[in-house]
mmCIF file of C-alpha atoms in Angstrom:
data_model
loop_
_atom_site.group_PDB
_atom_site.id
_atom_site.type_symbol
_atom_site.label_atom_id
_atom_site.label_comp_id
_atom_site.label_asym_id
_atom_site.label_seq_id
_atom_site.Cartn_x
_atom_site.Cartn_y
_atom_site.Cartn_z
ATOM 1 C CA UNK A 1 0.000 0.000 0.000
ATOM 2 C CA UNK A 2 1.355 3.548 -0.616
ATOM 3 C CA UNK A 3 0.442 6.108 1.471
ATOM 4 C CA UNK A 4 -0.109 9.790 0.385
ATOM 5 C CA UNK A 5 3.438 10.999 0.819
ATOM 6 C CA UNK A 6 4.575 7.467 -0.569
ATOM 7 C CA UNK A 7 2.283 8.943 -3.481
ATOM 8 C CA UNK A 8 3.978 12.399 -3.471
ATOM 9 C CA UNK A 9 7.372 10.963 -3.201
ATOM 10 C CA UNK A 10 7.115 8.751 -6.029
ATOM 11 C CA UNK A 11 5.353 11.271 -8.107
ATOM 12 C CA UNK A 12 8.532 13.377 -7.302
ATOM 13 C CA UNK A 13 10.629 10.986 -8.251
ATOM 14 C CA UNK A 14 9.271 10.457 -11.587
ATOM 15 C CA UNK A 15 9.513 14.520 -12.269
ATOM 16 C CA UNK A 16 12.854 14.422 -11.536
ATOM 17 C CA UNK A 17 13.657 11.396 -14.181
ATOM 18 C CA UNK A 18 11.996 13.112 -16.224
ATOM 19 C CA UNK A 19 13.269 16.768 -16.039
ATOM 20 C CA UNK A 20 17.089 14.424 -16.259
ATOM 21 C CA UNK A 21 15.810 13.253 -19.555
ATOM 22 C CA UNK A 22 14.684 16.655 -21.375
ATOM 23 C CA UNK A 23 16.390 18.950 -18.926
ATOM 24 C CA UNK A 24 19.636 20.970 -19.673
ATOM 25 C CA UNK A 25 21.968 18.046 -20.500
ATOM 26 C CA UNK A 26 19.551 16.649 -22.834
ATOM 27 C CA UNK A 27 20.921 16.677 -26.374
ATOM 28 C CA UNK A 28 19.595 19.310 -29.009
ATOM 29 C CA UNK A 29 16.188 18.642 -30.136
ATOM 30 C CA UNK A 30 14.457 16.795 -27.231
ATOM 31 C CA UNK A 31 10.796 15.675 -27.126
ATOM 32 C CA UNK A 32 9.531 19.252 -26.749
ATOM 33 C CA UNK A 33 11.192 20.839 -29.592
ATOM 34 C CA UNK A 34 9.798 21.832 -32.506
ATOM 35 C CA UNK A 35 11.889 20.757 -35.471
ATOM 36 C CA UNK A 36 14.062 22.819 -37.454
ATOM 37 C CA UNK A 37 14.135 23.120 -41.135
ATOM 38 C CA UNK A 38 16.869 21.865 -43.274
ATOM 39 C CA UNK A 39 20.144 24.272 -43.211
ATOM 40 C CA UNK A 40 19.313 25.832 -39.678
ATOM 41 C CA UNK A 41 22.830 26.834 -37.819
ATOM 42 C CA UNK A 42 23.905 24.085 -35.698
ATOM 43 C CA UNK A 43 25.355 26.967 -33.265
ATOM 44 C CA UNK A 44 24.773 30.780 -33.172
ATOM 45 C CA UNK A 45 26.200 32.645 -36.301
ATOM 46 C CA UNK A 46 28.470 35.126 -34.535
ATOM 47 C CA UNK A 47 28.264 37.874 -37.255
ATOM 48 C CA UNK A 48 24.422 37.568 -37.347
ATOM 49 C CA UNK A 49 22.149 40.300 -35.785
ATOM 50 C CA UNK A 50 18.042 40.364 -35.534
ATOM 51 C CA UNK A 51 14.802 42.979 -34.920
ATOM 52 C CA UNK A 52 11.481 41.168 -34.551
ATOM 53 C CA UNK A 53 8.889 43.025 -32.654
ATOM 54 C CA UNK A 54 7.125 39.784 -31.360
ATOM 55 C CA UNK A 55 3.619 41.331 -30.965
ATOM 56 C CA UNK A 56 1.252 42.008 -27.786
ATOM 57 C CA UNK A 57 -0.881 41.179 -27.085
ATOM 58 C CA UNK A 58 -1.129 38.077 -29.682
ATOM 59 C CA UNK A 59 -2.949 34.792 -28.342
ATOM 60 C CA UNK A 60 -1.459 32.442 -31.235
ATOM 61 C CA UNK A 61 -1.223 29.131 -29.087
ATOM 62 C CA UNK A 62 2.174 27.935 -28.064
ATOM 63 C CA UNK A 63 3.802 31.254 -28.920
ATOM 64 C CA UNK A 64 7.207 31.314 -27.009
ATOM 65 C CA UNK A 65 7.586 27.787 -27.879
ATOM 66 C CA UNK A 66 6.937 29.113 -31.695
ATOM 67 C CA UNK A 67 9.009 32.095 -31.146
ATOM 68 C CA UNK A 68 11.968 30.016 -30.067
ATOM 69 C CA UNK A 69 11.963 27.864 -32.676
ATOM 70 C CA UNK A 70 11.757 31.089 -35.325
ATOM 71 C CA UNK A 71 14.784 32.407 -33.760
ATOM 72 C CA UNK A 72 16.380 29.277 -33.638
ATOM 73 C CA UNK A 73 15.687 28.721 -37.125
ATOM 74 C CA UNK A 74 18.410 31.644 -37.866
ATOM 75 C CA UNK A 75 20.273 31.722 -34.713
ATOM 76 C CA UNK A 76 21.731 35.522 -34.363
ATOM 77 C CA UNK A 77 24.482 36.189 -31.923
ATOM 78 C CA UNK A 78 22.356 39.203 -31.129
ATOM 79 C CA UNK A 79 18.464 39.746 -30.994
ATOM 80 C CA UNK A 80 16.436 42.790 -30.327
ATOM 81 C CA UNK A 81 13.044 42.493 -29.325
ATOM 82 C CA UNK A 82 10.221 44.933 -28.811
ATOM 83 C CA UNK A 83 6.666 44.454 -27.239
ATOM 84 C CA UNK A 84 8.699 42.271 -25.069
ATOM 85 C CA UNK A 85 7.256 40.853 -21.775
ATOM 86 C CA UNK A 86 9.539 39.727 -19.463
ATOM 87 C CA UNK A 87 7.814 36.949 -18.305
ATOM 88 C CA UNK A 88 7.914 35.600 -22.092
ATOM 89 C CA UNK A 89 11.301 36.703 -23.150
ATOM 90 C CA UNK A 90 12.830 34.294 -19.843
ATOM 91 C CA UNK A 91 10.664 31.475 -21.360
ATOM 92 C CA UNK A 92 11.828 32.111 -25.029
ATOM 93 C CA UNK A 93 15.049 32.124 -23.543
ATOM 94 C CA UNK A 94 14.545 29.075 -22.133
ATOM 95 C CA UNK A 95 13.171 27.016 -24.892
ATOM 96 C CA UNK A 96 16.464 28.303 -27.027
ATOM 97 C CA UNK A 97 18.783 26.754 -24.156
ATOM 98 C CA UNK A 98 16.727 23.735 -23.079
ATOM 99 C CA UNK A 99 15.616 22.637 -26.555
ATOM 100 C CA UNK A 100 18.288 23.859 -29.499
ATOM 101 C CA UNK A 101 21.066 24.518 -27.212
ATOM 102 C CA UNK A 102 21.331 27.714 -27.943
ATOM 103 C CA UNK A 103 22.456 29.641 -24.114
ATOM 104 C CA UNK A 104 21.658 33.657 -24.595
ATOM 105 C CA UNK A 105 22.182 36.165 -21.940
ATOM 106 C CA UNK A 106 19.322 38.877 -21.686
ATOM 107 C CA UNK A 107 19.234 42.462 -20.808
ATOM 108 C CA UNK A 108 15.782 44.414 -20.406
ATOM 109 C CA UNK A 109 14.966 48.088 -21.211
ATOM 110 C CA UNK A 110 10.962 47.700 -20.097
ATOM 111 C CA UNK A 111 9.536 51.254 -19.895
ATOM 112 C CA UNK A 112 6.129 49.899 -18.751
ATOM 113 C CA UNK A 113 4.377 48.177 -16.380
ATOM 114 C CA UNK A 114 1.443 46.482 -17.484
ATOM 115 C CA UNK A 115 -1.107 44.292 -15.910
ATOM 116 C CA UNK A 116 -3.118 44.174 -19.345
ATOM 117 C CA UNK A 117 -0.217 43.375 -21.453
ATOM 118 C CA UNK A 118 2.065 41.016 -19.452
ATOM 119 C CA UNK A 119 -0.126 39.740 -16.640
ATOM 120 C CA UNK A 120 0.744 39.421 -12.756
ATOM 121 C CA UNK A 121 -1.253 40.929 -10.098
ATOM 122 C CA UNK A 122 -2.465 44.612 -10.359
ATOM 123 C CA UNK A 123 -0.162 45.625 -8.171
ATOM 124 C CA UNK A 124 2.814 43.828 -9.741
ATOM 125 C CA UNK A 125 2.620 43.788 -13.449
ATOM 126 C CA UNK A 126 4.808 42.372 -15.630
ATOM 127 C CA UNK A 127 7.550 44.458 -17.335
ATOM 128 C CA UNK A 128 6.812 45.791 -21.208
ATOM 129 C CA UNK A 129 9.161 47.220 -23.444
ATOM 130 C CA UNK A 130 12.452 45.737 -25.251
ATOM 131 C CA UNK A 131 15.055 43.490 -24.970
ATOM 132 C CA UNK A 132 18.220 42.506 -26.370
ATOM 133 C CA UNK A 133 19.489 38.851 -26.352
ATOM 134 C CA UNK A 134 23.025 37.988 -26.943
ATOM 135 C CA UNK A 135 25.411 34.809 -26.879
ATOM 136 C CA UNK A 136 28.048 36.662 -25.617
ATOM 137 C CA UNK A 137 28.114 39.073 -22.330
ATOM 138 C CA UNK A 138 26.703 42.492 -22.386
ATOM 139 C CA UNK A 139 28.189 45.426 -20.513
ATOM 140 C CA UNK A 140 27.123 48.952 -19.581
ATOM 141 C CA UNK A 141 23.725 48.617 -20.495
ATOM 142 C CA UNK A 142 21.493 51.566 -20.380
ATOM 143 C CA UNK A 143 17.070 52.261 -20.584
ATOM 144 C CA UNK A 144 16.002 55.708 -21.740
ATOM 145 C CA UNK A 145 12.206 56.777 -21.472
ATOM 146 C CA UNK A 146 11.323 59.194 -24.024
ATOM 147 C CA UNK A 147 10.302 62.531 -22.964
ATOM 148 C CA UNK A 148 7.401 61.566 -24.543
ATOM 149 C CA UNK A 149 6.406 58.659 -25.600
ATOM 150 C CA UNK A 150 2.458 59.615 -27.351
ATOM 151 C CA UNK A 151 -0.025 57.438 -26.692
ATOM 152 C CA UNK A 152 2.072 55.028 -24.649
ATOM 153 C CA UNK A 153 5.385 54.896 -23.163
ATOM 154 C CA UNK A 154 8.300 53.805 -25.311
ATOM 155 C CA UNK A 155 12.233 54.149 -25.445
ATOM 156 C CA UNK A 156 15.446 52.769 -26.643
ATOM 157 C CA UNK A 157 17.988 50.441 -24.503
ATOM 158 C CA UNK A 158 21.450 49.719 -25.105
ATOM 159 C CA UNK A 159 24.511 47.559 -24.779
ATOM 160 C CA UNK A 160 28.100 46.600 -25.596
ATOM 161 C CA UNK A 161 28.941 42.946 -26.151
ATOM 162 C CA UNK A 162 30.404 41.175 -29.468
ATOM 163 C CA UNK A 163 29.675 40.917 -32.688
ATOM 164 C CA UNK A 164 31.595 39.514 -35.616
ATOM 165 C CA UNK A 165 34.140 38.749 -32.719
ATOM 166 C CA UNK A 166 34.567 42.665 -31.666
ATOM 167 C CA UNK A 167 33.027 44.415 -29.236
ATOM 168 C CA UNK A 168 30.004 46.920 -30.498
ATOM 169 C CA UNK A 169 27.193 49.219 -29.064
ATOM 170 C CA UNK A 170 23.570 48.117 -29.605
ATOM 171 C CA UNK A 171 20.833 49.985 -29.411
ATOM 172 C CA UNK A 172 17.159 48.449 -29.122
ATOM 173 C CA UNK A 173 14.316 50.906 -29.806
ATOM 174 C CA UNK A 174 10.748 51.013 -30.459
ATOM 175 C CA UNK A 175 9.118 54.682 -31.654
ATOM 176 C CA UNK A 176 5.447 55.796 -31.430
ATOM 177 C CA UNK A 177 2.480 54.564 -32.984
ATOM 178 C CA UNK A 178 1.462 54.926 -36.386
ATOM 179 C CA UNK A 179 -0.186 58.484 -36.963
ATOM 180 C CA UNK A 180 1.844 60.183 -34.428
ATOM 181 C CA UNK A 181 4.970 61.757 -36.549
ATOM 182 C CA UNK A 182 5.708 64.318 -33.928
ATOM 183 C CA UNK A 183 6.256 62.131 -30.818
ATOM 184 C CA UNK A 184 8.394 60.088 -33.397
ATOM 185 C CA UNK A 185 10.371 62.855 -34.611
ATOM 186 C CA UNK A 186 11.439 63.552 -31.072
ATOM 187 C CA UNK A 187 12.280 60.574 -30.291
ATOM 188 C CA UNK A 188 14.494 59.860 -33.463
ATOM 189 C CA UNK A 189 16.289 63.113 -32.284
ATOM 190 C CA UNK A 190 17.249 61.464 -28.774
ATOM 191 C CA UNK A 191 17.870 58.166 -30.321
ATOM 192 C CA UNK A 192 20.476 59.576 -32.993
ATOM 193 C CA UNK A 193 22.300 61.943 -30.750
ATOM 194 C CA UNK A 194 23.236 58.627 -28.130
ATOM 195 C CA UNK A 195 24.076 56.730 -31.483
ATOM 196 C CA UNK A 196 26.590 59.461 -32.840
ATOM 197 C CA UNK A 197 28.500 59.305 -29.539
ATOM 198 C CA UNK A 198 29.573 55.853 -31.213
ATOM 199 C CA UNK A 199 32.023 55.392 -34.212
ATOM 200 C CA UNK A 200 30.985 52.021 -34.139
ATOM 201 C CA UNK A 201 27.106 51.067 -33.520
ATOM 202 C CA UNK A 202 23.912 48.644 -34.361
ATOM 203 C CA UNK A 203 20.289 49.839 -34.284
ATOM 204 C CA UNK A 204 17.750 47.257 -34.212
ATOM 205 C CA UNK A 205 14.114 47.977 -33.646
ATOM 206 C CA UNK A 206 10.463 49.105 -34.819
ATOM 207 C CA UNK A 207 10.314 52.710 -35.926
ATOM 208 C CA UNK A 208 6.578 52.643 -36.979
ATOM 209 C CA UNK A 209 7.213 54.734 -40.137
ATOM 210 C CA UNK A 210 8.736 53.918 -43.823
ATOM 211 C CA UNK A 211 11.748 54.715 -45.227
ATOM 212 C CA UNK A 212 11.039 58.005 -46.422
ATOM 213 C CA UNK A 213 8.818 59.309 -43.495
ATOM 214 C CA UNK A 214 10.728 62.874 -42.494
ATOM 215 C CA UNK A 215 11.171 62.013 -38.770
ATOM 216 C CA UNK A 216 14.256 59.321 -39.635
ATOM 217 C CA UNK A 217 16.226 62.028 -41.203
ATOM 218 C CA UNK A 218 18.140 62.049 -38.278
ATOM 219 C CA UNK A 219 18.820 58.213 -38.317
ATOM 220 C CA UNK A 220 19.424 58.356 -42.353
ATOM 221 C CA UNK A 221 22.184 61.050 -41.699
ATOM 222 C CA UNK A 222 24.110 58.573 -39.376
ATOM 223 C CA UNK A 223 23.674 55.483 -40.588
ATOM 224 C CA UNK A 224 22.478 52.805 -43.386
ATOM 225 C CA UNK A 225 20.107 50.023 -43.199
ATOM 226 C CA UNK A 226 21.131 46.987 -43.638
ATOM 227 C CA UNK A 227 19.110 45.888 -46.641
ATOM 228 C CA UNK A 228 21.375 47.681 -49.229
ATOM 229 C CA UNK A 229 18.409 48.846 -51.298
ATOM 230 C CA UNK A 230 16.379 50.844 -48.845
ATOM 231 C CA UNK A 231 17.666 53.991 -49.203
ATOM 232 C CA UNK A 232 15.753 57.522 -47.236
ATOM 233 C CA UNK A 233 14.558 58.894 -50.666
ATOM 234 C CA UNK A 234 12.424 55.938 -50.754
ATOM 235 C CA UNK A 235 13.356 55.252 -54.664
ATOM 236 C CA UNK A 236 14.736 52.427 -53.457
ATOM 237 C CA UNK A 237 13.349 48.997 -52.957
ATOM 238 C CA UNK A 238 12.604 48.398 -49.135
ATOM 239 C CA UNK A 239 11.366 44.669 -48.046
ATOM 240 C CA UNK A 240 8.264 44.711 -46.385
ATOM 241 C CA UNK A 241 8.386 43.724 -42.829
ATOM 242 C CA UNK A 242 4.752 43.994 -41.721
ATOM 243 C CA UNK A 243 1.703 41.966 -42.470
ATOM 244 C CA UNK A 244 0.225 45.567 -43.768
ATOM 245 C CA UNK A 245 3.092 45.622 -46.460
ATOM 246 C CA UNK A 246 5.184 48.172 -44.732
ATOM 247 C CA UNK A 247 8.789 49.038 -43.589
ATOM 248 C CA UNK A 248 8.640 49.325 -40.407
ATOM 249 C CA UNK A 249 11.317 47.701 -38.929
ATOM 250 C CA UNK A 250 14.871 48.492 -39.285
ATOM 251 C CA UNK A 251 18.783 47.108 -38.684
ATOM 252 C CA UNK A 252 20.386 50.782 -38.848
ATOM 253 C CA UNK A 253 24.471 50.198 -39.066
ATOM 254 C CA UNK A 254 27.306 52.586 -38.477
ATOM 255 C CA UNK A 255 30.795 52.076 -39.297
ATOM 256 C CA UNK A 256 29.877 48.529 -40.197
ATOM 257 C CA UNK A 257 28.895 46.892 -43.610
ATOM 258 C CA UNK A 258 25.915 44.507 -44.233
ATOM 259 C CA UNK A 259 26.869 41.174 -46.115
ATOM 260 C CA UNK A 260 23.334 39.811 -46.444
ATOM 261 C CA UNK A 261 20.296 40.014 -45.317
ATOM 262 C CA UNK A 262 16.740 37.958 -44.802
ATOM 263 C CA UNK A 263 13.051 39.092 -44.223
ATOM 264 C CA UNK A 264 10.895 35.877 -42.978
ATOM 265 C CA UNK A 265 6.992 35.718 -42.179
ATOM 266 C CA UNK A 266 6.124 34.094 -39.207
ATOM 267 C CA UNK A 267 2.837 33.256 -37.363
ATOM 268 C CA UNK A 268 3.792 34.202 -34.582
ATOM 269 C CA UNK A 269 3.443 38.449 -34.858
ATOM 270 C CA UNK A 270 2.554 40.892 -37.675
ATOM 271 C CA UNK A 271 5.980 41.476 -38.033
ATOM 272 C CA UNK A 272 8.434 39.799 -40.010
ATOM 273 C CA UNK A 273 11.889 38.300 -38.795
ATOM 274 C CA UNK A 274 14.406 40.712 -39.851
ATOM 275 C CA UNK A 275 18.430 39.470 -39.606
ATOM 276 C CA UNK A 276 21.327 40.648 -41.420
ATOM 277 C CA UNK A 277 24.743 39.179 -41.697
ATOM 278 C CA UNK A 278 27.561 42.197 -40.914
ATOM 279 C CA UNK A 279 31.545 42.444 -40.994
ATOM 280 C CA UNK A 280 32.570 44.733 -38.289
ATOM 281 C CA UNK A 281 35.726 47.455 -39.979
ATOM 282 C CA UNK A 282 37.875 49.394 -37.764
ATOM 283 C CA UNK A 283 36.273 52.934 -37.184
ATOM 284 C CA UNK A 284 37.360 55.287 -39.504
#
């Protein structure tokens, strides 16, 4: 006969063979994983750099898992993400470590706490805003609030870790709603003036406006984007990277060249995966 903690040890027991199994020292590509496609990166590229604003609130079932898998499917050395919960970027995380072997450290730039957004208790909501994942460390990382934000609250983070194998500053950044040009505009100006401080920089994020839009001059005059044919004058030809057909999201580089990029759907958000492949020069 087995009594109730006889019951509770042995169900305990049986967790822990299991978690031994699938856990941390379980080989790439356990039970839980969802498989990759043909050609996906063994390990993470270490020249390889991604924007994907993941969406939120979106209710696509099995999201983080999906997520994961995405990001696995191109494995960046670095990843900016905006509409970021941190409740869902630690399990994202975790999928990428437990279930492709992929280990990421994680910085957070949240400029909102939000009960409706990221759950918790009213009077602990999660954290909402942007983060930046990278295989190798970060250092000196910073979160700016806007002065103003428009309808909600939004801001840029930053970072130094490694990319290409030399140390670089990343920035992380998500501007104001569609329809609000003015809070954008003001933003861009703070954004660009901590980016010129830097001879060497990456921009990653969701500027909610196209190429063209007058509030990026300031970003335009610094830097390029790392699809080689989306120029500011907009003659160029810009990949969409929104389910509404737009250019929204951006990998702004300075003092550094793009070799390649990709723009991938996913079900997962109405954005698009955005990477690019980049070869760090020595400042000028």
């Amino acid at each position: 006969m087995v009594t109730g903690t006889g019951t509770r040890w042995l169900a305990g027991a049986l967790i822990v063979g299991l978690m031994t199994l699938v856990g941390p020292s379980a080989p790439k590509g356990t039970l839980f994983a969802r498989p990759l496609p043909a050609g996906a990166p063994d390990d993470v590229v270490p020249n390889r750099v991604m924007t994907w604003n993941i969406c939120n609130p979106c209710n696509e079932s099995g999201q983080n898992i999906g997520r994961a898998a995405d990001i696995a499917t191109y494995a960046p050395q670095v990843i900016g993400l905006q509409e970021a919960c941190v409740r869902d970027v630690e399990r994202i995380r975790d999928h990428l470590e437990y279930q492709y072997g992929l280990v990421y450290h994680v910085k957070y730039g949240s400029v909102l706490r939000s009960w409706s957004r990221c759950g918790g208790l009213p009077w602990r909501p999660g954290g909402f805003g942007q983060a930046i994942l990278s295989a190798a460390p970060m250092t000196d990382p910073v979160s700016v609030e806007y002065p103003d934000g428009g309808s909600e609250d939004r801001g840029y983070m930053a970072v130094t870790t490694t990319v290409d194998g030399r140390p670089v500053r990343v920035f992380n950044t998500h501007l104001a709603q569609r329809r609000q040009e003015a809070f954008r505009a003001k933003q861009a100006k703070v954004l660009a003036a901590a980016v010129a401080r830097h001879d060497r920089a990456i921009v990653l994020g969701d500027f909610n406006a196209v190429p063209d839009a007058p509030e990026l001059a300031d970003m335009w005059a610094l830097a390029t984007d790392a699809d080689p044919q989306c120029r500011a004058s907009g003659t160029g030809t810009c990949e969409v990277t929104t389910d509404w057909y737009s250019k929204f999201d951006y990998i702004f580089l300075r003092g550094i060249a793009p070799v390649g990029h990709e723009v991938r759907l996913t079900r997962y958000s109405d954005h698009n995966l955005f990477y690019a492949d980049v070869e760090l020069t020595d400042p000028a």
